[in-house]
PDB file of C-alpha atoms in Angstrom:
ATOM      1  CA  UNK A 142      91.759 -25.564  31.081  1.00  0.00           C
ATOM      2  CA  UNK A 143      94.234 -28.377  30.855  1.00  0.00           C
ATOM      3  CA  UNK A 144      97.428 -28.829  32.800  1.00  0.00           C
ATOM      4  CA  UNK A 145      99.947 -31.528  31.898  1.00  0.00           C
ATOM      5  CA  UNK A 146     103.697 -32.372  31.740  1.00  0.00           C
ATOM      6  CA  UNK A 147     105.627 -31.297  28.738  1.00  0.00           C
ATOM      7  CA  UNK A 148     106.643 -34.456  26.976  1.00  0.00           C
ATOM      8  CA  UNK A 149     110.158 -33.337  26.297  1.00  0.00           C
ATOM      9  CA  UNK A 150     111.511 -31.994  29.399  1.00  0.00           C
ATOM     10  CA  UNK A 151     109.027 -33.674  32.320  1.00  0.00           C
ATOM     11  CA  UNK A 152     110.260 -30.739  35.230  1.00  0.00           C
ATOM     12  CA  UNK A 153     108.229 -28.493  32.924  1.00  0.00           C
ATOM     13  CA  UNK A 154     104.410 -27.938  32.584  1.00  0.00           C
ATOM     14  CA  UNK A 155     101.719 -27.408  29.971  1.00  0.00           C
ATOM     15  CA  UNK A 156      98.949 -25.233  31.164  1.00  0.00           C
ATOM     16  CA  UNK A 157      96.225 -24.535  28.176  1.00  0.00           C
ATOM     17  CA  UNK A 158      93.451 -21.997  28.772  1.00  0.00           C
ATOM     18  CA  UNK A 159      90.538 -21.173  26.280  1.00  0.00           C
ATOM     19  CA  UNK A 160      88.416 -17.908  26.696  1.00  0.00           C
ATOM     20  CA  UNK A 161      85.891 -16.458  24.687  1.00  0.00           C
ATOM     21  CA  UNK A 162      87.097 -12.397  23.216  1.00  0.00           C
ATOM     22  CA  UNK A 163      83.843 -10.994  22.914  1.00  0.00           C
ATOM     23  CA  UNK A 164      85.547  -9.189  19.707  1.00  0.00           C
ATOM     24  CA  UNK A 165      83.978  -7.867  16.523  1.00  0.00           C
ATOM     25  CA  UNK A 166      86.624  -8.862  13.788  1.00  0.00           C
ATOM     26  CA  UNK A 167      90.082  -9.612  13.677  1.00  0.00           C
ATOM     27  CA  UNK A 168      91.388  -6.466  14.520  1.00  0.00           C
ATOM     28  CA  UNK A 169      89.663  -5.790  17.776  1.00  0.00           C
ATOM     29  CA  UNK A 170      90.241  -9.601  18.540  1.00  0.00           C
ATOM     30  CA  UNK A 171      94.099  -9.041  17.901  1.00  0.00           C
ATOM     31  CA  UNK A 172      94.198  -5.736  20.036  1.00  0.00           C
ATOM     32  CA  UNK A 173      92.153  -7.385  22.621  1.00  0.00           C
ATOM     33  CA  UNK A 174      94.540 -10.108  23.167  1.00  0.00           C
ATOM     34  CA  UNK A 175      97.558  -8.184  22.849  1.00  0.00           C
ATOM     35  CA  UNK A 176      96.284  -5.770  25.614  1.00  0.00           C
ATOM     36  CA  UNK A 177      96.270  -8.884  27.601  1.00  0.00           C
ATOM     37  CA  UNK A 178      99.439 -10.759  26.277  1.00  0.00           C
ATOM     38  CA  UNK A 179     101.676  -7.826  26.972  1.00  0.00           C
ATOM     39  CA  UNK A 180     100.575  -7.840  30.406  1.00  0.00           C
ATOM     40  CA  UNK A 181     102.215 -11.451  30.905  1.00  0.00           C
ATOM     41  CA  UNK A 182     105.562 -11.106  29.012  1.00  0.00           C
ATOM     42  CA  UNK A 183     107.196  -8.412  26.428  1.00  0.00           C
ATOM     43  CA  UNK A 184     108.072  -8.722  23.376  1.00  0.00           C
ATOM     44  CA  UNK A 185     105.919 -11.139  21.359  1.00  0.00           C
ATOM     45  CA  UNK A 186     106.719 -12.357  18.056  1.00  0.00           C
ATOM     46  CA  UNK A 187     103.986 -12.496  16.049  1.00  0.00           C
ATOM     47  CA  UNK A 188     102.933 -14.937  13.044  1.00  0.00           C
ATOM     48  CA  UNK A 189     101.211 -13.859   9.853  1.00  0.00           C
ATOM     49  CA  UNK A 190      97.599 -13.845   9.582  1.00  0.00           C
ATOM     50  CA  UNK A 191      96.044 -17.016   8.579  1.00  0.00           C
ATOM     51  CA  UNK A 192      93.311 -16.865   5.666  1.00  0.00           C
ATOM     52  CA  UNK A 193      90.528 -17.268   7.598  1.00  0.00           C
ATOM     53  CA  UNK A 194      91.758 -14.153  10.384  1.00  0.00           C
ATOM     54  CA  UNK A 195      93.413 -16.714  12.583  1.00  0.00           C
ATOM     55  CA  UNK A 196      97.138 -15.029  14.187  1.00  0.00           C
ATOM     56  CA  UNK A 197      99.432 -16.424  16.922  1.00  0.00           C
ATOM     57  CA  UNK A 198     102.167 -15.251  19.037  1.00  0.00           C
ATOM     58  CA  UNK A 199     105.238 -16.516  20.976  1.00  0.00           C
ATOM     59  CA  UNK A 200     106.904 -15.680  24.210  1.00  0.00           C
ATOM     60  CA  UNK A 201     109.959 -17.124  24.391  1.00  0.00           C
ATOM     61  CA  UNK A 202     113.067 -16.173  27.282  1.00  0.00           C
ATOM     62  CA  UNK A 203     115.440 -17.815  25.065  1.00  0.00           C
ATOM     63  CA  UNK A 204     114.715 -14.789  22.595  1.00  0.00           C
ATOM     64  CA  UNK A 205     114.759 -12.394  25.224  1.00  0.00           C
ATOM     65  CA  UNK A 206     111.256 -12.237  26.527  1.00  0.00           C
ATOM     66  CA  UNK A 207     110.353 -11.353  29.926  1.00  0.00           C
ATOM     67  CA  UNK A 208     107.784 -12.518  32.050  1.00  0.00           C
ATOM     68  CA  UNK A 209     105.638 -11.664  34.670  1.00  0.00           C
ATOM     69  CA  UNK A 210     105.354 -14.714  36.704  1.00  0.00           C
ATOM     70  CA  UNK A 211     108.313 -16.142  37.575  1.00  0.00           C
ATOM     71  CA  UNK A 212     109.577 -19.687  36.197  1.00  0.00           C
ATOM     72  CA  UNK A 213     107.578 -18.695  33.107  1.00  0.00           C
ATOM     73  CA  UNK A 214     110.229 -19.324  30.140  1.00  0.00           C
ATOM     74  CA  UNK A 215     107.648 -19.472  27.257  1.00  0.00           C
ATOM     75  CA  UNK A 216     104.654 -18.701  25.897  1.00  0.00           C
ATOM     76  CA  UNK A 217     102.354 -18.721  22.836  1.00  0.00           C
ATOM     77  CA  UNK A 218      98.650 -18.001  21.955  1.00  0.00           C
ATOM     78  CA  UNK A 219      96.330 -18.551  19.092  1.00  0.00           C
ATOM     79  CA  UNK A 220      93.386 -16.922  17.897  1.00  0.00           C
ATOM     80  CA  UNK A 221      90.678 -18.425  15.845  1.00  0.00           C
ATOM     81  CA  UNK A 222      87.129 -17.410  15.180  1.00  0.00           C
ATOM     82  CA  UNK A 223      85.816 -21.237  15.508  1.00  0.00           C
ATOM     83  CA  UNK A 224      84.555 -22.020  18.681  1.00  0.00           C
ATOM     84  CA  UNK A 225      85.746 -24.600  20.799  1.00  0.00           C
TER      85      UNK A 225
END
């Protein structure tokens, strides 16, 4: 986990978390996380899958997402099968 102030607006933070999925294949992986995802903030928009499975998604309140935890005005994930 990393936490750091966003370079463009310094009242804002940057909080980065990594965590295994346990997942067999992209489609279980991309369930899994958007089990967990939607549990934060609705709606996500979601990317395209990348060539080698990888798929991201954005929370944004500027787009109309909500959040769960207040002062939370965007988010974004990424999958990837690599590990870290």
């Amino acid at each position: 986990m990393t936490y750091e102030r966003y370079w463009k607006y310094p009242e804002l933070a940057e909080l980065c978390l990594t965590s295994p999925l346990e997942s067999v294949g992209p489609a279980a992986a991309l369930l899994a996380v958007l089990r967990s995802a939607w549990r934060i903030a609705t709606p996500w928009s979601l990317g395209a899958p990348g060539t080698d499975g990888e798929f991201d998604g954005v929370a944004s309140a500027n787009t109309g997402s909500r959040f769960a935890v207040a002062g939370v005005e965007w988010m974004e994930f990424y999958v990837t099968d690599r590990r870290v």
